[in-house]
PDB file of C-alpha atoms and ligand atoms in Angstrom:
ATOM      1  CA  MET D 162     -23.489 -75.579 -79.386  1.00  0.00           C
ATOM      2  CA  GLY D 163     -25.425 -76.895 -76.352  1.00  0.00           C
ATOM      3  CA  ILE D 164     -23.614 -79.415 -74.176  1.00  0.00           C
ATOM      4  CA  ASN D 165     -26.070 -82.195 -75.058  1.00  0.00           C
ATOM      5  CA  SER D 166     -24.615 -82.224 -78.566  1.00  0.00           C
ATOM      6  CA  TRP D 167     -21.164 -82.947 -77.058  1.00  0.00           C
ATOM      7  CA  LYS D 168     -22.058 -86.571 -76.423  1.00  0.00           C
ATOM      8  CA  GLU D 169     -21.233 -87.845 -79.902  1.00  0.00           C
ATOM      9  CA  HIS D 170     -17.762 -86.229 -79.707  1.00  0.00           C
ATOM     10  CA  LEU D 171     -17.050 -87.503 -76.203  1.00  0.00           C
ATOM     11  CA  GLU D 172     -18.116 -91.013 -77.224  1.00  0.00           C
ATOM     12  CA  LYS D 173     -14.939 -91.191 -79.328  1.00  0.00           C
ATOM     13  CA  LEU D 174     -12.835 -91.148 -76.133  1.00  0.00           C
ATOM     14  CA  PRO D 175     -12.169 -94.323 -74.118  1.00  0.00           C
ATOM     15  CA  LEU D 176     -14.540 -93.318 -71.334  1.00  0.00           C
ATOM     16  CA  GLY D 177     -17.198 -95.244 -69.403  1.00  0.00           C
ATOM     17  CA  GLU D 178     -20.780 -93.982 -69.272  1.00  0.00           C
ATOM     18  CA  LEU D 179     -21.463 -90.322 -70.134  1.00  0.00           C
ATOM     19  CA  TYR D 180     -23.849 -88.360 -67.905  1.00  0.00           C
ATOM     20  CA  ILE D 181     -24.554 -84.908 -69.314  1.00  0.00           C
ATOM     21  CA  TYR D 182     -26.781 -82.413 -67.478  1.00  0.00           C
ATOM     22  CA  LYS D 183     -27.961 -78.900 -68.179  1.00  0.00           C
ATOM     23  CA  GLU D 184     -28.026 -78.241 -64.445  1.00  0.00           C
ATOM     24  CA  LEU D 185     -27.383 -80.241 -61.298  1.00  0.00           C
ATOM     25  CA  GLY D 186     -26.175 -79.740 -57.730  1.00  0.00           C
ATOM     26  CA  SER D 187     -22.571 -80.917 -57.892  1.00  0.00           C
ATOM     27  CA  THR D 188     -20.941 -83.236 -60.448  1.00  0.00           C
ATOM     28  CA  ASN D 189     -18.745 -84.680 -57.655  1.00  0.00           C
ATOM     29  CA  GLN D 190     -21.827 -85.434 -55.559  1.00  0.00           C
ATOM     30  CA  VAL D 191     -23.650 -87.046 -58.507  1.00  0.00           C
ATOM     31  CA  ALA D 192     -20.494 -89.076 -59.226  1.00  0.00           C
ATOM     32  CA  GLU D 193     -20.555 -90.384 -55.637  1.00  0.00           C
ATOM     33  CA  ASP D 194     -24.221 -91.392 -56.072  1.00  0.00           C
ATOM     34  CA  LEU D 195     -23.440 -93.072 -59.399  1.00  0.00           C
ATOM     35  CA  ILE D 196     -20.573 -95.048 -57.849  1.00  0.00           C
ATOM     36  CA  ILE D 197     -23.092 -96.520 -55.393  1.00  0.00           C
ATOM     37  CA  GLN D 198     -25.313 -97.400 -58.373  1.00  0.00           C
ATOM     38  CA  GLY D 199     -22.374 -99.155 -60.093  1.00  0.00           C
ATOM     39  CA  ALA D 200     -21.336 -96.613 -62.743  1.00  0.00           C
ATOM     40  CA  PRO D 201     -18.436 -98.029 -64.789  1.00  0.00           C
ATOM     41  CA  ASN D 202     -14.786 -96.991 -64.642  1.00  0.00           C
ATOM     42  CA  PHE D 203     -13.947 -93.708 -66.459  1.00  0.00           C
ATOM     43  CA  SER D 204     -17.559 -92.499 -66.357  1.00  0.00           C
ATOM     44  CA  LEU D 205     -17.878 -88.770 -66.942  1.00  0.00           C
ATOM     45  CA  ILE D 206     -20.389 -86.456 -65.286  1.00  0.00           C
ATOM     46  CA  LEU D 207     -20.665 -83.095 -66.999  1.00  0.00           C
ATOM     47  CA  ALA D 208     -22.904 -80.124 -66.187  1.00  0.00           C
ATOM     48  CA  ASP D 209     -23.482 -76.761 -67.831  1.00  0.00           C
ATOM     49  CA  SER D 210     -24.293 -75.285 -64.437  1.00  0.00           C
ATOM     50  CA  GLN D 211     -24.145 -76.407 -60.815  1.00  0.00           C
ATOM     51  CA  THR D 212     -26.434 -75.197 -58.051  1.00  0.00           C
ATOM     52  CA  ALA D 213     -24.294 -76.604 -55.229  1.00  0.00           C
ATOM     53  CA  GLY D 214     -20.799 -76.889 -56.727  1.00  0.00           C
ATOM     54  CA  LYS D 215     -18.203 -77.913 -54.138  1.00  0.00           C
ATOM     55  CA  GLY D 216     -14.785 -76.356 -53.699  1.00  0.00           C
ATOM     56  CA  ARG D 217     -11.963 -77.402 -51.411  1.00  0.00           C
ATOM     57  CA  ALA D 218     -12.120 -76.917 -47.657  1.00  0.00           C
ATOM     58  CA  GLY D 219     -15.930 -76.732 -47.632  1.00  0.00           C
ATOM     59  CA  ARG D 220     -16.078 -73.728 -49.956  1.00  0.00           C
ATOM     60  CA  SER D 221     -18.627 -73.478 -52.755  1.00  0.00           C
ATOM     61  CA  TRP D 222     -17.849 -73.318 -56.474  1.00  0.00           C
ATOM     62  CA  ILE D 223     -19.911 -71.290 -58.933  1.00  0.00           C
ATOM     63  CA  THR D 224     -20.523 -72.646 -62.457  1.00  0.00           C
ATOM     64  CA  VAL D 225     -22.185 -70.123 -64.777  1.00  0.00           C
ATOM     65  CA  PRO D 226     -24.073 -71.746 -67.707  1.00  0.00           C
ATOM     66  CA  GLY D 227     -22.308 -71.497 -71.074  1.00  0.00           C
ATOM     67  CA  LYS D 228     -19.235 -69.861 -69.543  1.00  0.00           C
ATOM     68  CA  ALA D 229     -17.396 -72.620 -67.742  1.00  0.00           C
ATOM     69  CA  LEU D 230     -16.529 -76.303 -67.648  1.00  0.00           C
ATOM     70  CA  ALA D 231     -17.596 -78.430 -64.674  1.00  0.00           C
ATOM     71  CA  PHE D 232     -17.087 -82.168 -64.767  1.00  0.00           C
ATOM     72  CA  SER D 233     -16.099 -85.183 -62.708  1.00  0.00           C
ATOM     73  CA  LEU D 234     -14.428 -88.417 -63.721  1.00  0.00           C
ATOM     74  CA  ILE D 235     -14.982 -91.681 -61.839  1.00  0.00           C
ATOM     75  CA  LEU D 236     -11.958 -93.968 -61.486  1.00  0.00           C
ATOM     76  CA  TYR D 237     -11.719 -97.388 -59.846  1.00  0.00           C
ATOM     77  CA  PRO D 238      -7.962 -97.682 -59.411  1.00  0.00           C
ATOM     78  CA  ASP D 239      -5.860-100.779 -59.622  1.00  0.00           C
ATOM     79  CA  PRO D 240      -4.556-101.100 -56.018  1.00  0.00           C
ATOM     80  CA  ALA D 241      -1.122-101.849 -57.471  1.00  0.00           C
ATOM     81  CA  LEU D 242      -1.201 -98.482 -59.276  1.00  0.00           C
ATOM     82  CA  ILE D 243      -2.694 -96.119 -56.692  1.00  0.00           C
ATOM     83  CA  LYS D 244      -1.376 -96.931 -53.251  1.00  0.00           C
ATOM     84  CA  ALA D 245      -2.145 -94.718 -50.257  1.00  0.00           C
ATOM     85  CA  GLU D 246       1.138 -92.858 -50.793  1.00  0.00           C
ATOM     86  CA  GLN D 247       0.081 -91.896 -54.350  1.00  0.00           C
ATOM     87  CA  ILE D 248      -3.100 -90.049 -53.419  1.00  0.00           C
ATOM     88  CA  GLU D 249      -1.422 -86.650 -53.168  1.00  0.00           C
ATOM     89  CA  LYS D 250      -0.761 -86.995 -56.856  1.00  0.00           C
ATOM     90  CA  LEU D 251      -4.424 -87.170 -57.885  1.00  0.00           C
ATOM     91  CA  SER D 252      -4.928 -83.410 -57.563  1.00  0.00           C
ATOM     92  CA  GLY D 253      -1.712 -83.104 -59.517  1.00  0.00           C
ATOM     93  CA  LEU D 254      -3.171 -85.356 -62.214  1.00  0.00           C
ATOM     94  CA  GLY D 255      -6.209 -83.084 -62.671  1.00  0.00           C
ATOM     95  CA  SER D 256      -4.244 -79.849 -62.656  1.00  0.00           C
ATOM     96  CA  LEU D 257      -1.504 -81.249 -64.919  1.00  0.00           C
ATOM     97  CA  ALA D 258      -4.132 -82.319 -67.486  1.00  0.00           C
ATOM     98  CA  VAL D 259      -5.726 -78.850 -67.431  1.00  0.00           C
ATOM     99  CA  ALA D 260      -2.394 -77.008 -67.627  1.00  0.00           C
ATOM    100  CA  GLU D 261      -1.214 -79.188 -70.505  1.00  0.00           C
ATOM    101  CA  ALA D 262      -4.477 -78.669 -72.420  1.00  0.00           C
ATOM    102  CA  ILE D 263      -4.433 -74.881 -71.943  1.00  0.00           C
ATOM    103  CA  LYS D 264      -0.836 -74.741 -73.156  1.00  0.00           C
ATOM    104  CA  LYS D 265      -1.518 -76.959 -76.162  1.00  0.00           C
ATOM    105  CA  ASN D 266      -4.788 -75.327 -77.274  1.00  0.00           C
ATOM    106  CA  TYR D 267      -3.936 -71.665 -76.619  1.00  0.00           C
ATOM    107  CA  GLY D 268      -0.123 -71.449 -76.386  1.00  0.00           C
ATOM    108  CA  LEU D 269      -0.449 -69.860 -72.933  1.00  0.00           C
ATOM    109  CA  ASP D 270       1.830 -70.537 -69.954  1.00  0.00           C
ATOM    110  CA  PRO D 271      -0.329 -71.941 -67.183  1.00  0.00           C
ATOM    111  CA  GLU D 272       1.118 -72.640 -63.758  1.00  0.00           C
ATOM    112  CA  ILE D 273      -0.038 -74.998 -61.040  1.00  0.00           C
ATOM    113  CA  LYS D 274      -0.389 -73.529 -57.591  1.00  0.00           C
ATOM    114  CA  TRP D 275       0.225 -76.635 -55.500  1.00  0.00           C
ATOM    115  CA  PRO D 276      -1.642 -78.777 -55.080  1.00  0.00           C
ATOM    116  CA  ASN D 277      -4.517 -78.175 -57.440  1.00  0.00           C
ATOM    117  CA  ASP D 278      -5.140 -74.676 -58.781  1.00  0.00           C
ATOM    118  CA  VAL D 279      -4.299 -73.717 -62.336  1.00  0.00           C
ATOM    119  CA  LEU D 280      -3.234 -70.103 -62.755  1.00  0.00           C
ATOM    120  CA  LEU D 281      -2.801 -67.811 -65.733  1.00  0.00           C
ATOM    121  CA  SER D 282      -0.709 -64.709 -65.018  1.00  0.00           C
ATOM    122  CA  GLY D 283      -1.106 -65.438 -61.309  1.00  0.00           C
ATOM    123  CA  LYS D 284      -4.921 -65.668 -61.432  1.00  0.00           C
ATOM    124  CA  LYS D 285      -6.910 -68.825 -60.769  1.00  0.00           C
ATOM    125  CA  VAL D 286      -8.754 -70.188 -63.808  1.00  0.00           C
ATOM    126  CA  CYS D 287      -9.313 -73.743 -62.558  1.00  0.00           C
ATOM    127  CA  GLY D 288      -9.752 -75.739 -59.364  1.00  0.00           C
ATOM    128  CA  VAL D 289      -9.632 -79.496 -58.801  1.00  0.00           C
ATOM    129  CA  LEU D 290     -11.484 -81.370 -56.091  1.00  0.00           C
ATOM    130  CA  VAL D 291     -10.637 -85.023 -55.483  1.00  0.00           C
ATOM    131  CA  ASP D 292     -13.008 -87.197 -53.442  1.00  0.00           C
ATOM    132  CA  LEU D 293     -11.884 -90.687 -52.376  1.00  0.00           C
ATOM    133  CA  ASN D 294     -13.622 -93.771 -51.022  1.00  0.00           C
ATOM    134  CA  TRP D 295     -11.533 -96.262 -49.063  1.00  0.00           C
ATOM    135  CA  THR D 296     -11.948 -99.935 -48.183  1.00  0.00           C
ATOM    136  CA  ALA D 297      -9.507-101.653 -45.841  1.00  0.00           C
ATOM    137  CA  GLY D 298      -6.660 -99.249 -46.586  1.00  0.00           C
ATOM    138  CA  ASP D 299      -7.134 -99.354 -50.376  1.00  0.00           C
ATOM    139  CA  VAL D 300      -8.603 -96.588 -52.513  1.00  0.00           C
ATOM    140  CA  LYS D 301     -11.799 -98.103 -53.863  1.00  0.00           C
ATOM    141  CA  SER D 302     -12.965 -95.194 -55.999  1.00  0.00           C
ATOM    142  CA  ILE D 303     -11.737 -91.764 -57.002  1.00  0.00           C
ATOM    143  CA  VAL D 304     -13.756 -88.790 -58.209  1.00  0.00           C
ATOM    144  CA  ILE D 305     -11.679 -86.110 -59.890  1.00  0.00           C
ATOM    145  CA  GLY D 306     -13.799 -82.965 -60.156  1.00  0.00           C
ATOM    146  CA  ILE D 307     -12.577 -80.130 -62.346  1.00  0.00           C
ATOM    147  CA  GLY D 308     -14.016 -76.639 -62.628  1.00  0.00           C
ATOM    148  CA  LEU D 309     -12.694 -74.161 -65.194  1.00  0.00           C
ATOM    149  CA  ASN D 310     -13.596 -70.554 -65.830  1.00  0.00           C
ATOM    150  CA  THR D 311     -13.513 -70.445 -69.605  1.00  0.00           C
ATOM    151  CA  HIS D 312     -15.436 -67.302 -70.567  1.00  0.00           C
ATOM    152  CA  GLU D 313     -15.940 -63.790 -69.319  1.00  0.00           C
ATOM    153  CA  GLY D 314     -18.664 -63.712 -66.688  1.00  0.00           C
ATOM    154  CA  SER D 315     -17.629 -67.043 -65.155  1.00  0.00           C
ATOM    155  CA  VAL D 316     -15.699 -65.562 -62.243  1.00  0.00           C
ATOM    156  CA  PRO D 317     -17.945 -64.653 -59.307  1.00  0.00           C
ATOM    157  CA  ASP D 318     -17.784 -60.936 -58.457  1.00  0.00           C
ATOM    158  CA  HIS D 319     -17.717 -61.595 -54.714  1.00  0.00           C
ATOM    159  CA  GLU D 320     -14.489 -62.178 -52.829  1.00  0.00           C
ATOM    160  CA  LEU D 321     -12.775 -65.479 -53.635  1.00  0.00           C
ATOM    161  CA  ASN D 322      -9.990 -67.100 -51.637  1.00  0.00           C
ATOM    162  CA  PHE D 323      -7.641 -66.241 -54.509  1.00  0.00           C
ATOM    163  CA  PRO D 324      -7.881 -63.770 -57.437  1.00  0.00           C
ATOM    164  CA  GLY D 325      -9.769 -65.423 -60.296  1.00  0.00           C
ATOM    165  CA  ALA D 326      -9.920 -64.991 -64.074  1.00  0.00           C
ATOM    166  CA  SER D 327     -11.267 -66.737 -67.161  1.00  0.00           C
ATOM    167  CA  ILE D 328      -9.128 -68.298 -69.903  1.00  0.00           C
ATOM    168  CA  GLU D 329     -10.760 -66.007 -72.485  1.00  0.00           C
ATOM    169  CA  GLU D 330      -9.134 -62.997 -70.821  1.00  0.00           C
ATOM    170  CA  PHE D 331      -5.700 -64.278 -71.863  1.00  0.00           C
ATOM    171  CA  THR D 332      -6.226 -65.676 -75.336  1.00  0.00           C
ATOM    172  CA  LYS D 333      -7.055 -64.011 -78.610  1.00  0.00           C
ATOM    173  CA  LYS D 334      -8.463 -67.328 -79.860  1.00  0.00           C
ATOM    174  CA  PRO D 335     -12.107 -68.145 -79.058  1.00  0.00           C
ATOM    175  CA  VAL D 336     -12.337 -70.682 -76.257  1.00  0.00           C
ATOM    176  CA  ILE D 337     -14.293 -73.697 -77.508  1.00  0.00           C
ATOM    177  CA  ARG D 338     -15.334 -75.530 -74.353  1.00  0.00           C
ATOM    178  CA  LEU D 339     -15.772 -78.916 -76.030  1.00  0.00           C
ATOM    179  CA  ASP D 340     -12.283 -78.812 -77.616  1.00  0.00           C
ATOM    180  CA  LEU D 341     -10.735 -77.897 -74.290  1.00  0.00           C
ATOM    181  CA  LEU D 342     -12.654 -80.641 -72.473  1.00  0.00           C
ATOM    182  CA  VAL D 343     -11.536 -83.279 -75.000  1.00  0.00           C
ATOM    183  CA  GLU D 344      -7.901 -82.175 -74.675  1.00  0.00           C
ATOM    184  CA  ILE D 345      -8.066 -82.237 -70.853  1.00  0.00           C
ATOM    185  CA  LEU D 346      -9.608 -85.720 -70.835  1.00  0.00           C
ATOM    186  CA  GLN D 347      -7.020 -87.026 -73.292  1.00  0.00           C
ATOM    187  CA  SER D 348      -4.207 -85.672 -71.144  1.00  0.00           C
ATOM    188  CA  LEU D 349      -5.779 -87.071 -67.985  1.00  0.00           C
ATOM    189  CA  LEU D 350      -6.210 -90.533 -69.489  1.00  0.00           C
ATOM    190  CA  LYS D 351      -2.615 -90.429 -70.752  1.00  0.00           C
ATOM    191  CA  TRP D 352      -1.097 -89.494 -67.351  1.00  0.00           C
ATOM    192  CA  TYR D 353      -3.314 -91.596 -65.070  1.00  0.00           C
ATOM    193  CA  PRO D 354      -1.439 -94.905 -65.575  1.00  0.00           C
ATOM    194  CA  LYS D 355       1.853 -92.999 -65.287  1.00  0.00           C
ATOM    195  CA  ILE D 356       1.126 -91.573 -61.820  1.00  0.00           C
ATOM    196  CA  PRO D 357       3.811 -93.730 -60.141  1.00  0.00           C
ATOM    197  CA  THR D 358       6.498 -92.706 -62.657  1.00  0.00           C
ATOM    198  CA  LYS D 359       9.212 -90.064 -62.530  1.00  0.00           C
ATOM    199  CA  ASP D 360       7.912 -88.673 -65.846  1.00  0.00           C
ATOM    200  CA  PHE D 361       4.623 -87.781 -64.164  1.00  0.00           C
ATOM    201  CA  MET D 362       6.403 -85.912 -61.376  1.00  0.00           C
ATOM    202  CA  THR D 363       8.649 -84.099 -63.855  1.00  0.00           C
ATOM    203  CA  ALA D 364       5.634 -83.018 -65.924  1.00  0.00           C
ATOM    204  CA  TRP D 365       3.693 -81.809 -62.846  1.00  0.00           C
ATOM    205  CA  GLU D 366       6.722 -80.028 -61.398  1.00  0.00           C
ATOM    206  CA  GLY D 367       7.366 -78.374 -64.753  1.00  0.00           C
ATOM    207  CA  TYR D 368       4.191 -76.313 -64.255  1.00  0.00           C
ATOM    208  CA  LEU D 369       4.742 -75.528 -60.570  1.00  0.00           C
ATOM    209  CA  ALA D 370       4.048 -71.893 -59.651  1.00  0.00           C
ATOM    210  CA  PHE D 371       6.295 -69.871 -57.284  1.00  0.00           C
ATOM    211  CA  LYS D 372       9.359 -72.126 -57.719  1.00  0.00           C
ATOM    212  CA  ASP D 373      12.337 -70.584 -55.871  1.00  0.00           C
ATOM    213  CA  GLU D 374      10.054 -67.862 -54.535  1.00  0.00           C
ATOM    214  CA  GLN D 375       9.178 -67.066 -50.956  1.00  0.00           C
ATOM    215  CA  VAL D 376       5.837 -68.613 -49.943  1.00  0.00           C
ATOM    216  CA  ALA D 377       3.719 -68.984 -46.840  1.00  0.00           C
ATOM    217  CA  LEU D 378       1.710 -72.089 -45.986  1.00  0.00           C
ATOM    218  CA  VAL D 379      -1.541 -70.983 -44.489  1.00  0.00           C
ATOM    219  CA  SER D 380      -4.316 -72.806 -42.659  1.00  0.00           C
ATOM    220  CA  GLY D 381      -7.327 -70.583 -42.015  1.00  0.00           C
ATOM    221  CA  ASP D 382      -5.859 -67.313 -40.701  1.00  0.00           C
ATOM    222  CA  GLN D 383      -2.721 -69.000 -39.420  1.00  0.00           C
ATOM    223  CA  ILE D 384       0.673 -69.135 -41.125  1.00  0.00           C
ATOM    224  CA  ILE D 385       1.963 -72.692 -40.616  1.00  0.00           C
ATOM    225  CA  ASP D 386       5.353 -72.162 -42.179  1.00  0.00           C
ATOM    226  CA  GLN D 387       7.221 -69.898 -44.526  1.00  0.00           C
ATOM    227  CA  GLY D 388      10.187 -70.384 -46.835  1.00  0.00           C
ATOM    228  CA  CYS D 389      11.500 -70.763 -50.351  1.00  0.00           C
ATOM    229  CA  LEU D 390       9.509 -73.183 -52.533  1.00  0.00           C
ATOM    230  CA  LYS D 391      11.983 -75.798 -53.794  1.00  0.00           C
ATOM    231  CA  GLY D 392       9.678 -78.238 -55.636  1.00  0.00           C
ATOM    232  CA  LEU D 393       7.842 -81.512 -55.082  1.00  0.00           C
ATOM    233  CA  SER D 394       8.976 -84.685 -53.339  1.00  0.00           C
ATOM    234  CA  ALA D 395       8.516 -88.110 -54.978  1.00  0.00           C
ATOM    235  CA  ASP D 396       5.078 -88.526 -53.322  1.00  0.00           C
ATOM    236  CA  GLY D 397       3.771 -85.127 -54.465  1.00  0.00           C
ATOM    237  CA  SER D 398       4.353 -83.291 -51.172  1.00  0.00           C
ATOM    238  CA  LEU D 399       5.524 -79.696 -51.364  1.00  0.00           C
ATOM    239  CA  VAL D 400       9.134 -79.053 -50.362  1.00  0.00           C
ATOM    240  CA  ILE D 401      10.096 -75.701 -48.899  1.00  0.00           C
ATOM    241  CA  LYS D 402      13.378 -74.483 -47.472  1.00  0.00           C
ATOM    242  CA  THR D 403      12.513 -72.578 -44.317  1.00  0.00           C
ATOM    243  CA  ASP D 404      14.179 -69.337 -43.301  1.00  0.00           C
ATOM    244  CA  ALA D 405      16.121 -71.418 -40.739  1.00  0.00           C
ATOM    245  CA  GLY D 406      17.568 -73.452 -43.647  1.00  0.00           C
ATOM    246  CA  ASP D 407      15.667 -76.758 -43.058  1.00  0.00           C
ATOM    247  CA  LEU D 408      13.885 -78.633 -45.836  1.00  0.00           C
ATOM    248  CA  GLN D 409      10.253 -79.252 -44.844  1.00  0.00           C
ATOM    249  CA  GLN D 410       7.663 -81.343 -46.694  1.00  0.00           C
ATOM    250  CA  TYR D 411       3.937 -80.661 -46.607  1.00  0.00           C
ATOM    251  CA  ARG D 412       1.030 -82.819 -47.654  1.00  0.00           C
ATOM    252  CA  THR D 413      -2.201 -81.176 -48.781  1.00  0.00           C
ATOM    253  CA  GLY D 414      -5.020 -81.304 -46.202  1.00  0.00           C
ATOM    254  CA  GLU D 415      -6.274 -77.837 -45.457  1.00  0.00           C
ATOM    255  CA  ILE D 416      -3.059 -76.025 -46.288  1.00  0.00           C
ATOM    256  CA  GLN D 417      -3.139 -73.085 -48.706  1.00  0.00           C
ATOM    257  CA  LEU D 418      -0.145 -71.659 -50.489  1.00  0.00           C
ATOM    258  CA  ARG D 419       0.488 -67.909 -50.688  1.00  0.00           C
ATOM    259  CA  LEU D 420       3.213 -65.899 -52.337  1.00  0.00           C
ATOM    260  CA  VAL D 421       5.026 -63.664 -49.842  1.00  0.00           C
ATOM    261  CA  ASP D 422       5.644 -60.101 -50.945  1.00  0.00           C
ATOM    262  CA  ARG D 423       9.102 -59.204 -49.578  1.00  0.00           C
ATOM    263  CA  SER D 424       9.245 -55.697 -51.036  1.00  0.00           C
TER     264      SER D 424
HETATM  265  C1  BTN I 588     -11.326 -75.575 -55.539  1.00  0.00           C
HETATM  266  O1  BTN I 588     -10.471 -74.914 -56.128  1.00  0.00           O
HETATM  267  O2  BTN I 588     -11.764 -75.258 -54.427  1.00  0.00           O
HETATM  268  C2  BTN I 588     -11.844 -76.827 -56.221  1.00  0.00           C
HETATM  269  C3  BTN I 588     -13.003 -76.513 -57.095  1.00  0.00           C
HETATM  270  C4  BTN I 588     -13.538 -77.735 -57.814  1.00  0.00           C
HETATM  271  C5  BTN I 588     -14.813 -77.428 -58.581  1.00  0.00           C
HETATM  272  C6  BTN I 588     -15.261 -78.577 -59.441  1.00  0.00           C
HETATM  273  S1  BTN I 588     -16.532 -78.130 -60.568  1.00  0.00           S
HETATM  274  C7  BTN I 588     -16.790 -79.798 -60.975  1.00  0.00           C
HETATM  275  C8  BTN I 588     -16.682 -80.586 -59.693  1.00  0.00           C
HETATM  276  N1  BTN I 588     -17.964 -80.628 -59.014  1.00  0.00           N
HETATM  277  C9  BTN I 588     -17.946 -79.975 -57.860  1.00  0.00           C
HETATM  278  O3  BTN I 588     -18.918 -79.849 -57.093  1.00  0.00           O
HETATM  279  N2  BTN I 588     -16.726 -79.461 -57.648  1.00  0.00           N
HETATM  280  C10 BTN I 588     -15.804 -79.790 -58.709  1.00  0.00           C
END
């Protein structure tokens, strides 16, 4: 089923405008352009392939036609809901929605590599890229971009920053991209208003990868810190207990998380 025929199914969800493309540069970039043109809240930009897909930290993201999901959701947050201190949680929102959908649809056990990668058996199947626009200290608009490797052939064969895989490699059930997309969007819409709540943090933390394991926080080639991953703080920062015994909190930025092999 071509993605143009998905429109009638997606129209049943409480979304804004639907923008569905066979191919475009980047759904996050198109979302930014559409915000300027006044696209409504909860508008969805979906593409079967991207020619200039964006990853975190300036990396690129490959979307192979028919074998992946690539979409962006536009949100205009209520300033009372999303304050500056909540923004760490937006990557968590995207990855929580994906993890929950994968678990529900395929009975698999996804994990979230803080802040925004979804892993299956330690391999990355999904990345989330959040772009924000600010006015006078308030978040004016949010673009949550989600890229998922659903089928074999979706993972680039060149070196990635983390080992990658597709969902299909782990499930006996066929992966129906539309069903997965609908489930992710439903989960995302359910959790979005709950971002400030403890329930949201508990749900996100419940999927956290490497809990109580030794991790390194890396920026470029440099190890920033190392210690035992203890969980998330109330604002979505990562909490690690360093080898010296101190509890340290880290916000996202350019930091990458790596498991430390102590054998
Ligand atoms: C990462 O892990 O580096 C984040 C990858 C995010 C990729 C998605 S695909 C849909 C959306 N459009 C983009 O250009 N990027 C995000």
